[in-house]
Coordinates of C-alpha atoms in Angstrom, one line a residue:
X32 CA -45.2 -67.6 -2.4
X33 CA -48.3 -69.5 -3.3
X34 CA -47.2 -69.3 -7.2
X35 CA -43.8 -70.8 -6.2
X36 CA -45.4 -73.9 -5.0
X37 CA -47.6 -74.2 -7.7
X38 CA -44.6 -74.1 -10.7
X39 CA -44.4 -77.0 -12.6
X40 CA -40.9 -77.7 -11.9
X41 CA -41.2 -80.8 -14.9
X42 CA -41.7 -78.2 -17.3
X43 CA -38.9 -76.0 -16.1
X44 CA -36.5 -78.6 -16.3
X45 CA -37.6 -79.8 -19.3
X46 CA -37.1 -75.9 -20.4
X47 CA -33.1 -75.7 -19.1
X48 CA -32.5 -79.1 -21.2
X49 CA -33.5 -77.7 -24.1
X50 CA -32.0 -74.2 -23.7
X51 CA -28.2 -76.6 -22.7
X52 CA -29.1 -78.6 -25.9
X53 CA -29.9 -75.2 -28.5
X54 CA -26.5 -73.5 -26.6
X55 CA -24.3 -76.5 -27.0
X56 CA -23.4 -76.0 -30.8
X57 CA -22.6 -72.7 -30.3
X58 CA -20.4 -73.2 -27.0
X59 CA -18.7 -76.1 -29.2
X60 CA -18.4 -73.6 -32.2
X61 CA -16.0 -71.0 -29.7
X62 CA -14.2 -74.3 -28.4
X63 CA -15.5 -74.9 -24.7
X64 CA -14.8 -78.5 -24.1
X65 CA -17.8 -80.5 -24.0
X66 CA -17.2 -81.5 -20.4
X67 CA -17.8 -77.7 -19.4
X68 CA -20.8 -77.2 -22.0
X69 CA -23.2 -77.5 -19.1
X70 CA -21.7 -75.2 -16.6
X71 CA -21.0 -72.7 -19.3
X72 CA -24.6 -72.8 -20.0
X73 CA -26.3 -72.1 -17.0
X74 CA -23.4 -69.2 -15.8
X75 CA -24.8 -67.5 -19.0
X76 CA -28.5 -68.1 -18.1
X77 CA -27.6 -66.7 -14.6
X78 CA -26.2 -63.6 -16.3
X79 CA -29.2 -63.0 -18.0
X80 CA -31.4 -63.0 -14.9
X81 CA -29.1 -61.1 -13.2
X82 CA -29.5 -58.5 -15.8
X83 CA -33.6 -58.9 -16.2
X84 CA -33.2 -58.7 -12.8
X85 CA -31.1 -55.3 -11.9
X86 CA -33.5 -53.6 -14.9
X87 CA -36.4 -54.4 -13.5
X88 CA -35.1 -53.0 -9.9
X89 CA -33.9 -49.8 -11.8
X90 CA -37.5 -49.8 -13.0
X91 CA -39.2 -49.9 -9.8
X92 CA -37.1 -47.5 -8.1
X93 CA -37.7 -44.5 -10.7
X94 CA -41.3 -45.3 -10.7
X95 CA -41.5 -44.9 -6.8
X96 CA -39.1 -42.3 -6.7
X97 CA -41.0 -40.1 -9.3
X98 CA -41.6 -36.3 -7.9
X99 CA -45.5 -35.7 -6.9
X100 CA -47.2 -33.4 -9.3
X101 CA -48.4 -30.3 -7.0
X102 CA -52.2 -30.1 -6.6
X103 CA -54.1 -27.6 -8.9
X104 CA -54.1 -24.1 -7.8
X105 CA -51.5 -24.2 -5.3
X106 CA -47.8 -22.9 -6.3
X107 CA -44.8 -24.2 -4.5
X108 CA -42.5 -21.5 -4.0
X109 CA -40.9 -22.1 -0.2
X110 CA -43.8 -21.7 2.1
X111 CA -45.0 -18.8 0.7
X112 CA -48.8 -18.3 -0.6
X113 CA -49.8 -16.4 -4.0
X114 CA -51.7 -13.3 -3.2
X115 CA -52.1 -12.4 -6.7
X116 CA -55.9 -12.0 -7.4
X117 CA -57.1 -14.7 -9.4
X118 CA -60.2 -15.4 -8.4
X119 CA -59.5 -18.9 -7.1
X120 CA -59.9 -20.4 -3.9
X121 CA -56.8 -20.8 -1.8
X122 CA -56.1 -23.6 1.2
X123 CA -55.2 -22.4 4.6
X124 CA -53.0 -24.6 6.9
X125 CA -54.8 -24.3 10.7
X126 CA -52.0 -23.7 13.1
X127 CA -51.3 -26.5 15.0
X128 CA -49.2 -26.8 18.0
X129 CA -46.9 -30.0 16.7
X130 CA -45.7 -28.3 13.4
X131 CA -44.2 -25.0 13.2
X132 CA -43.6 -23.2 9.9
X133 CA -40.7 -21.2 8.9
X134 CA -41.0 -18.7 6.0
X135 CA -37.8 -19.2 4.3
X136 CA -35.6 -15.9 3.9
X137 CA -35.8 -15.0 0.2
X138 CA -32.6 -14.1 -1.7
X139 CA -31.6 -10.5 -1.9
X140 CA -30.3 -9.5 -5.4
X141 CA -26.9 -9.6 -5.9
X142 CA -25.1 -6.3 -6.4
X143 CA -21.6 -5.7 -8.0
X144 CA -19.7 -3.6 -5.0
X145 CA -16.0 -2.1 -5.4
X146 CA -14.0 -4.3 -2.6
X147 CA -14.0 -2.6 0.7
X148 CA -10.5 -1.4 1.4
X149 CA -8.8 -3.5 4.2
X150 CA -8.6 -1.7 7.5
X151 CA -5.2 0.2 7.9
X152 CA -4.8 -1.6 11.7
X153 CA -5.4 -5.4 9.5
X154 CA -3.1 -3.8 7.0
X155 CA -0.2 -3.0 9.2
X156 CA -0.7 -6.4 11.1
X157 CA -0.3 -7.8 8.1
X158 CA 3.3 -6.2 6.9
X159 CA 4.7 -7.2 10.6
X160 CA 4.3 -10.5 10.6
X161 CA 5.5 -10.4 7.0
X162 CA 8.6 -8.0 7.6
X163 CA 9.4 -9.8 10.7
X164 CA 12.9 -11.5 9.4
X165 CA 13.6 -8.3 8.1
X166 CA 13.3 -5.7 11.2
X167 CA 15.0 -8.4 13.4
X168 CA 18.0 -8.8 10.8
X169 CA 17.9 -4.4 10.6
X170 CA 16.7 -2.1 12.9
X171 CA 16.5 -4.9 15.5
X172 CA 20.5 -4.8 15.4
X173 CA 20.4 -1.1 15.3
X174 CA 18.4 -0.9 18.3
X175 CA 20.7 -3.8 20.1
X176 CA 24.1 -1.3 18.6
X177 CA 21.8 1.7 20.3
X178 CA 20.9 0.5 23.2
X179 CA 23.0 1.7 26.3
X180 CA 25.1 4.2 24.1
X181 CA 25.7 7.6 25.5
X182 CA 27.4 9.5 23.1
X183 CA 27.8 8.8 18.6
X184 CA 31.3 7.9 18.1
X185 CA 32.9 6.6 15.5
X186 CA 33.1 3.4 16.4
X187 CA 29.1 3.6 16.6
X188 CA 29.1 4.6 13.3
X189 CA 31.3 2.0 12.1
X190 CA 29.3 -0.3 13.3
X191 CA 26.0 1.1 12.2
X192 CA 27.5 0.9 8.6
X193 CA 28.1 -3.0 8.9
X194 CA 24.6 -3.7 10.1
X195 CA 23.2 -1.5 7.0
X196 CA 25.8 -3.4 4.2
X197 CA 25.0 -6.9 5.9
X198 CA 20.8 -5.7 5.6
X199 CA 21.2 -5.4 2.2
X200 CA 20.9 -1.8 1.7
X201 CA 23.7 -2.0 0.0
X202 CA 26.9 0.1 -0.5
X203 CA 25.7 3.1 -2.3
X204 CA 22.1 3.5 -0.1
X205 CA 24.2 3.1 2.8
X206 CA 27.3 5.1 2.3
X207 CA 24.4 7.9 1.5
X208 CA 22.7 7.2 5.0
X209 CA 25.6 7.3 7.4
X210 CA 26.7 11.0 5.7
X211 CA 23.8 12.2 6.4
X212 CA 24.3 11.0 10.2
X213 CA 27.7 12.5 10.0
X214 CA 26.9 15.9 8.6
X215 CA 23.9 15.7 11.6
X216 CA 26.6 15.0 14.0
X217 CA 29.1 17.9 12.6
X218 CA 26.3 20.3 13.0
X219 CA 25.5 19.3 16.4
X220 CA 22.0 18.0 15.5
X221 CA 22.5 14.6 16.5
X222 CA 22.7 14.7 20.4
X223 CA 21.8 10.9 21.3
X224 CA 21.6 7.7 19.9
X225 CA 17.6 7.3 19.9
X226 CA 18.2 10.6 17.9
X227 CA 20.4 8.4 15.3
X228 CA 17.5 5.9 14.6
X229 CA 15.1 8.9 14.1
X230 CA 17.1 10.1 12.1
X231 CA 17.1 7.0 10.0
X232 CA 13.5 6.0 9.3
X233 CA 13.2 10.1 7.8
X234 CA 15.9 8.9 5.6
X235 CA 14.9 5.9 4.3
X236 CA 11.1 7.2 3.9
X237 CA 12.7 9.8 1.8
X238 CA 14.7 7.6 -0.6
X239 CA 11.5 5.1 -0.6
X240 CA 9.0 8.0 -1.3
X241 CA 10.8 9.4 -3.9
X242 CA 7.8 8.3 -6.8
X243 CA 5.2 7.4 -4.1
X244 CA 2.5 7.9 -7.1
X245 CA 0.4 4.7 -7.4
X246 CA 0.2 2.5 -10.3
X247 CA -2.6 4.5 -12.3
X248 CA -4.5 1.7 -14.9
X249 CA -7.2 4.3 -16.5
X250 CA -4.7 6.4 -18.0
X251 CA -5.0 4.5 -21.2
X252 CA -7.5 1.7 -22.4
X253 CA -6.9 -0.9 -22.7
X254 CA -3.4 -0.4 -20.4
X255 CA -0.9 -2.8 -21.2
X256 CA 1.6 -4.1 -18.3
X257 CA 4.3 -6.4 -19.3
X258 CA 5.9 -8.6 -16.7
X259 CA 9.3 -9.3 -17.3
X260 CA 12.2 -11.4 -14.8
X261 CA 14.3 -14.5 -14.0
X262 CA 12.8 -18.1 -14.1
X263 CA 11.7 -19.1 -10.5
X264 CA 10.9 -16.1 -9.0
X265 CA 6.9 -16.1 -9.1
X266 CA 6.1 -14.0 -12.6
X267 CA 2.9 -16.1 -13.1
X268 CA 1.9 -15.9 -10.0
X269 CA 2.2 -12.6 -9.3
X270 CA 0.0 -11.9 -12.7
X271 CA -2.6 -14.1 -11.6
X272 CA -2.8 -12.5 -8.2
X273 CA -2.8 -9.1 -10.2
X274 CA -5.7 -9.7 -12.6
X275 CA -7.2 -11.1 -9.9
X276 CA -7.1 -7.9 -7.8
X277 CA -8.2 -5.8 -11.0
X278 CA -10.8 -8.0 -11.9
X279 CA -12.1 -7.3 -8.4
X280 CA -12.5 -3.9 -8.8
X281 CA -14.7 -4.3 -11.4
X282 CA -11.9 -3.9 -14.8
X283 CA -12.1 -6.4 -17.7
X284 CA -8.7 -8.1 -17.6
X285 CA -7.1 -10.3 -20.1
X286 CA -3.6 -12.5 -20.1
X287 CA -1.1 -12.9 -22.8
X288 CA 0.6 -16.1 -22.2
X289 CA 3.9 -14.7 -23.8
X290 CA 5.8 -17.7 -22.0
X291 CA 6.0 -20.6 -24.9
X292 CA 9.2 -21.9 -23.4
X293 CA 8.5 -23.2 -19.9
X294 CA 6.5 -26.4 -19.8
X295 CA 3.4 -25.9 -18.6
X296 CA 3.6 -22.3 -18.4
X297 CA 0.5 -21.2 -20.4
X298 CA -1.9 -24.1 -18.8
X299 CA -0.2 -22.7 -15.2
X300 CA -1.4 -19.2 -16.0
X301 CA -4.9 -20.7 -17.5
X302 CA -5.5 -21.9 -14.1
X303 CA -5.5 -18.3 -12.5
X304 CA -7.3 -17.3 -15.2
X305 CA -10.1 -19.5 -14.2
X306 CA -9.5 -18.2 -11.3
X307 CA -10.0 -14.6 -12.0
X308 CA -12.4 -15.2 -14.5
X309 CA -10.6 -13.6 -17.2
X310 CA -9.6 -14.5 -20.4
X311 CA -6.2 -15.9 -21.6
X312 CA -5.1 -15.4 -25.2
X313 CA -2.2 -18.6 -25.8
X314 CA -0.3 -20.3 -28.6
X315 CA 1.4 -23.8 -28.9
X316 CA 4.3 -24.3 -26.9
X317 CA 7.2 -22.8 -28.7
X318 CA 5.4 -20.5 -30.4
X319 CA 6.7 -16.9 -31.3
X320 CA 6.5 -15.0 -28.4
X321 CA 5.8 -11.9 -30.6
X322 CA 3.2 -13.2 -32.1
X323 CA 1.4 -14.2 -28.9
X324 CA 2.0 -10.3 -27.4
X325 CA 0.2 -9.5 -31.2
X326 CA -2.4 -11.4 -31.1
X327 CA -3.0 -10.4 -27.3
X328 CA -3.0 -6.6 -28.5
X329 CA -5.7 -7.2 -31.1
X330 CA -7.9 -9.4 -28.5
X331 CA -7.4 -6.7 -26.0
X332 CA -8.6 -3.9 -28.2
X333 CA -11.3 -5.8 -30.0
X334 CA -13.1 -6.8 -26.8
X335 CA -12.7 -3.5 -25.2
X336 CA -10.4 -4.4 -22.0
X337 CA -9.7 -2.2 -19.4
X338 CA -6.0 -4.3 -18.7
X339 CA -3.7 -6.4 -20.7
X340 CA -1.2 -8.5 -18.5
X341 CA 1.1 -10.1 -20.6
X342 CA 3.6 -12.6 -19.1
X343 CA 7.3 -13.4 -21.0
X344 CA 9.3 -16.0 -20.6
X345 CA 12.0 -16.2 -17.7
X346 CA 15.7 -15.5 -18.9
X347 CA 19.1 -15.2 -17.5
X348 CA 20.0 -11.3 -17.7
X349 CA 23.3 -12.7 -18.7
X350 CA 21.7 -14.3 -21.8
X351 CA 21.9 -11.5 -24.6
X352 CA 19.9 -12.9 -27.4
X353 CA 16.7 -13.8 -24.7
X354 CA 16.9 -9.8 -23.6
X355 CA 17.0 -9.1 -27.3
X356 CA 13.9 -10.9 -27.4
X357 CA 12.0 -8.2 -24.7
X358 CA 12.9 -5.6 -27.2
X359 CA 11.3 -7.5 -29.8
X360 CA 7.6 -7.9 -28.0
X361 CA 8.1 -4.2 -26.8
X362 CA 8.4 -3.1 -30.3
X363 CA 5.2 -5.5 -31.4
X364 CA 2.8 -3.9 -28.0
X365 CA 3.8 -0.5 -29.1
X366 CA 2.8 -1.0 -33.2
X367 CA -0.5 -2.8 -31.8
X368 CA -1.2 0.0 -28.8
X369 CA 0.7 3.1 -29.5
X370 CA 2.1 3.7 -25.9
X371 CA 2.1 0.4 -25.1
X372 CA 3.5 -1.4 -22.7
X373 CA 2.7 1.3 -20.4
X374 CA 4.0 -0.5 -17.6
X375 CA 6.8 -3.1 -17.3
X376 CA 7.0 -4.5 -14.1
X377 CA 10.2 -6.7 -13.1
X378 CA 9.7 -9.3 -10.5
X379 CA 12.2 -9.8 -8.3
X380 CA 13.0 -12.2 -5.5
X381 CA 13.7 -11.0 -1.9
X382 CA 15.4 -13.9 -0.6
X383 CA 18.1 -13.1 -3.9
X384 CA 19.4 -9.9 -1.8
X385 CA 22.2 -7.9 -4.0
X386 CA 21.4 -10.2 -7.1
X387 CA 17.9 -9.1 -7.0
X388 CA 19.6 -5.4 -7.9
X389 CA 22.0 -6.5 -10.8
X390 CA 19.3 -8.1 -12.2
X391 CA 17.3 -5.1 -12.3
X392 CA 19.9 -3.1 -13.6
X393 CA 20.6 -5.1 -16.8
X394 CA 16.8 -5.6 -17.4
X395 CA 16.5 -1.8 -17.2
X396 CA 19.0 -1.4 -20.0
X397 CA 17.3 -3.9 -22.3
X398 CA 13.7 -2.6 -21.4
X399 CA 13.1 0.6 -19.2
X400 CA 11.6 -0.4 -16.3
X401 CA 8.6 1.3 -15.1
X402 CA 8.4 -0.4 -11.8
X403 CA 9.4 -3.4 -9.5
X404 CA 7.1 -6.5 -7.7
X405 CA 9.2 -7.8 -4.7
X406 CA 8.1 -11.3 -3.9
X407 CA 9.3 -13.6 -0.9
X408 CA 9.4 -10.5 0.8
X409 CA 8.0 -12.6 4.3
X410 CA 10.6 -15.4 3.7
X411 CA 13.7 -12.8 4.1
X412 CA 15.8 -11.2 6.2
X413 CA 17.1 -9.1 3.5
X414 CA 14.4 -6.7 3.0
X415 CA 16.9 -4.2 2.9
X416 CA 17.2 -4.9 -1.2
X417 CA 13.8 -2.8 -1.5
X418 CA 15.3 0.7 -0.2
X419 CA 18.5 -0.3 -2.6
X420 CA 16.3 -0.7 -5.6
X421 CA 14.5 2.6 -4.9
X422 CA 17.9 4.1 -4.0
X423 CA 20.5 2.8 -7.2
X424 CA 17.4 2.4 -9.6
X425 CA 15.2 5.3 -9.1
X426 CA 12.3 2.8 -10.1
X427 CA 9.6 2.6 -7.4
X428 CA 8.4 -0.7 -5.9
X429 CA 5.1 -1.0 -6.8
X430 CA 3.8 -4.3 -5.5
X431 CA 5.1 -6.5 -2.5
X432 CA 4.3 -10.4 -1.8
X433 CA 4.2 -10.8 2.0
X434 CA 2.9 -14.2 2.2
X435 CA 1.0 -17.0 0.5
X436 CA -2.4 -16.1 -0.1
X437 CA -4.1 -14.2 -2.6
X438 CA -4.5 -11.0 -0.9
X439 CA -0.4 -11.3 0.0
X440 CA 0.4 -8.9 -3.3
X441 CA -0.1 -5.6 -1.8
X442 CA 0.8 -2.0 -3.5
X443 CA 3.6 -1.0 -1.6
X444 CA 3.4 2.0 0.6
X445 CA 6.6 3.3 1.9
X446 CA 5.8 5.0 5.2
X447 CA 3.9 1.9 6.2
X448 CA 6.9 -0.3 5.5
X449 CA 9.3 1.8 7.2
X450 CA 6.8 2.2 10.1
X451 CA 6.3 -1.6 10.5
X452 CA 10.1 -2.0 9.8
X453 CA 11.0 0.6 13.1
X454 CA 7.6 -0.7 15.4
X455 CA 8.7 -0.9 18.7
X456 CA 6.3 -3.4 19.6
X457 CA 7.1 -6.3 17.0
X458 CA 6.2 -9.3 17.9
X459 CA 8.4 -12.5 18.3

């Protein structure tokens, strides 16, 4: 502090007099009234060593925090030492007994690997808790109609038919399953009840496993699936989790954002593109959805994709001129791809129930539907629609959302669901 004392403090205040007197013009010359001239003039001197001062701090804290330069010779590269022989001398570290060094693990390469299959016992786990509303709302009133019956009467019957219609399963699909438990029961087949609800799950496997084949993607390149359905039933999500799953397994996916209607539709599918890491091909909003499905077709066969998943716009079934529309981008897929789309997929809500199957009628009539993606399947008790799909449509479920996350799209196998549907050991 020794140079503190020794300032000439005349000659500094000399100094701030003069500096006031050189800045007063120019404070006069923007208008500050003269009585605040002075205290104008030293807030902008203390500015300015404020400034001086917080540059010269930066200054000092990136020379101090500047990164030693390692000595000649010796390589950093986590603990370990170069045994490569170059003839120079290397420094050894004498063990001591107050520091202890740790090799640090080095990196293993990464390797692409095919995702392991989940376990069949995590699988089924899965599917109960999601088809729990479901086989409390069905075959939990079957057993409850069963239990404590001696003989199958007709007012057994009658009842089992309500439980069936009130499931879901429809008229048709169920009117089919109690003649076959009434031709059983003419024959003399059908001795006891527990006989009835065997009976049953061979039924319904057979109507679900009527096209059990799975969805096969390499049969053409690049394969084209076009997603089709309602507003509000989870179409973008469902092709997000999709090319997420495919992307997974190693194929080169990319989206069509074919919805220019919706607001926010194509920057809602660019996020699960990100995602996935895949690529989306988009136009403006409004924009033809034909030409979006064309341009998608050229991008998918100039960059050699594996999948095209190309979302459309939700519509009424009702609304004519919108299913009009489907026809349209079929027709534009197909002069792009001959073959193409080689799969349209409907999604449908589960929580919809009988709706769920009139809208799948009239979207088969404007564009044949190759298969069905049941969502909200978890949030239901009308599970039921998805053995009157199979049943009235002849179109096989090929995908089923069972809850939230990401690995909640599952291919849909039909002995599993009926298995999980008649578990005797369901949990509450």
């Amino acid at each position: 502090m020794e140079w503190f004392k020794s300032l000439n403090w005349a000659a500094v205040i000399e100094w701030l007099n003069t500096f006031v007197a050189d800045l007063s013009p120019l404070l006069a010359a923007v208008g500050v009234p003269e009585e605040y001239r002075p205290l104008a003039t030293f807030g902008i001197l203390y500015l300015g060593v404020t400034v001086v001062v917080l540059l010269f701090a930066l200054l000092l804290l990136k020379i101090f925090r500047k990164p030693k330069q390692p000595e000649p010779g010796v390589e950093q590269t986590g603990g370990e030492v170069d045994d490569s022989p170059r003839g120079e001398e290397v420094a050894t570290v004498e063990p001591g007994p107050a520091v202890e060094l740790k090799e640090e693990p080095k990196e293993e390469p990464k390797e692409e690997k095919t995702p392991e299959l989940e376990p069949t016992s995590g699988l089924f786990e899965r599917f109960k808790r999601g088809l729990s509303m479901t086989q409390s709302s069905l075959v939990g009133r079957v057993d409850s109609l069963l239990r404590g019956r001696a003989v199958i009467d007709e007012d057994l019957i009658e009842e089992l038919e309500e439980i069936l219609i009130t499931a879901d399963l429809g008229m048709p699909t169920t009117q089919q399953l109690i003649k076959s438990i009434e031709v059983s029961r003419a024959k003399g087949e059908l001795v006891s009840p527990d006989q009835v609800r065997q009976l049953l799950m061979e039924e319904l496997k057979k109507i679900l496993m009527f096209d059990s084949k799975p969805l096969d993607v390499t049969s053409a390149s690049p394969f084209v699936i076009m997603v089709v359905g309602v507003n509000g039933v989870g179409k973008t999500t469902t092709i997000g989790k999709l090319a997420n799953q495919f992307a997974q397994s190693g194929k080169k996916v990319i989206l069509g954002a074919g919805d220019t209607f919706r607001a926010a539709a194509a920057e809602q599918l660019q996020i699960w593109a990100d995602r996935a890491e895949v690529e989306v091909i988009c136009h403006t909003e409004g924009a033809d959805p034909g030409a979006v499905a064309f341009d998608a077709a050229k991008a998918a066969v100039a960059r050699k994709a594996d999948i095209l998943l190309l979302d459309t716009a939700g519509r009424l079934h009702t609304k004519v001129n919108l299913m009009e529309e489907l026809k349209k981008i079929r027709r534009v897929l197909d002069r792009e791809i001959p073959g193409a789309p080689h799969e349209v997929l409907l999604v449908l809500d589960a929580t919809t129930g009988q709706n769920a199957l009139t809208q799948a009628k009239l979207f088969n009539q404007a564009v044949p539907l190759d298969g069905i993606v049941l969502t909200k399947l978890d949030g239901t008790a009308k599970g039921g629609i998805v053995v009157a799909i199979a049943a009235e449509m002849q179109v096989p479920v090929r995908f089923v959302g069972i809850g939230e996350q990401l690995e909640d799209l599952r291919p849909f196998d039909a002995e599993m669901f009926v298995s999980v549907l008649f578990d005797n050991n369901q949990s509450d």
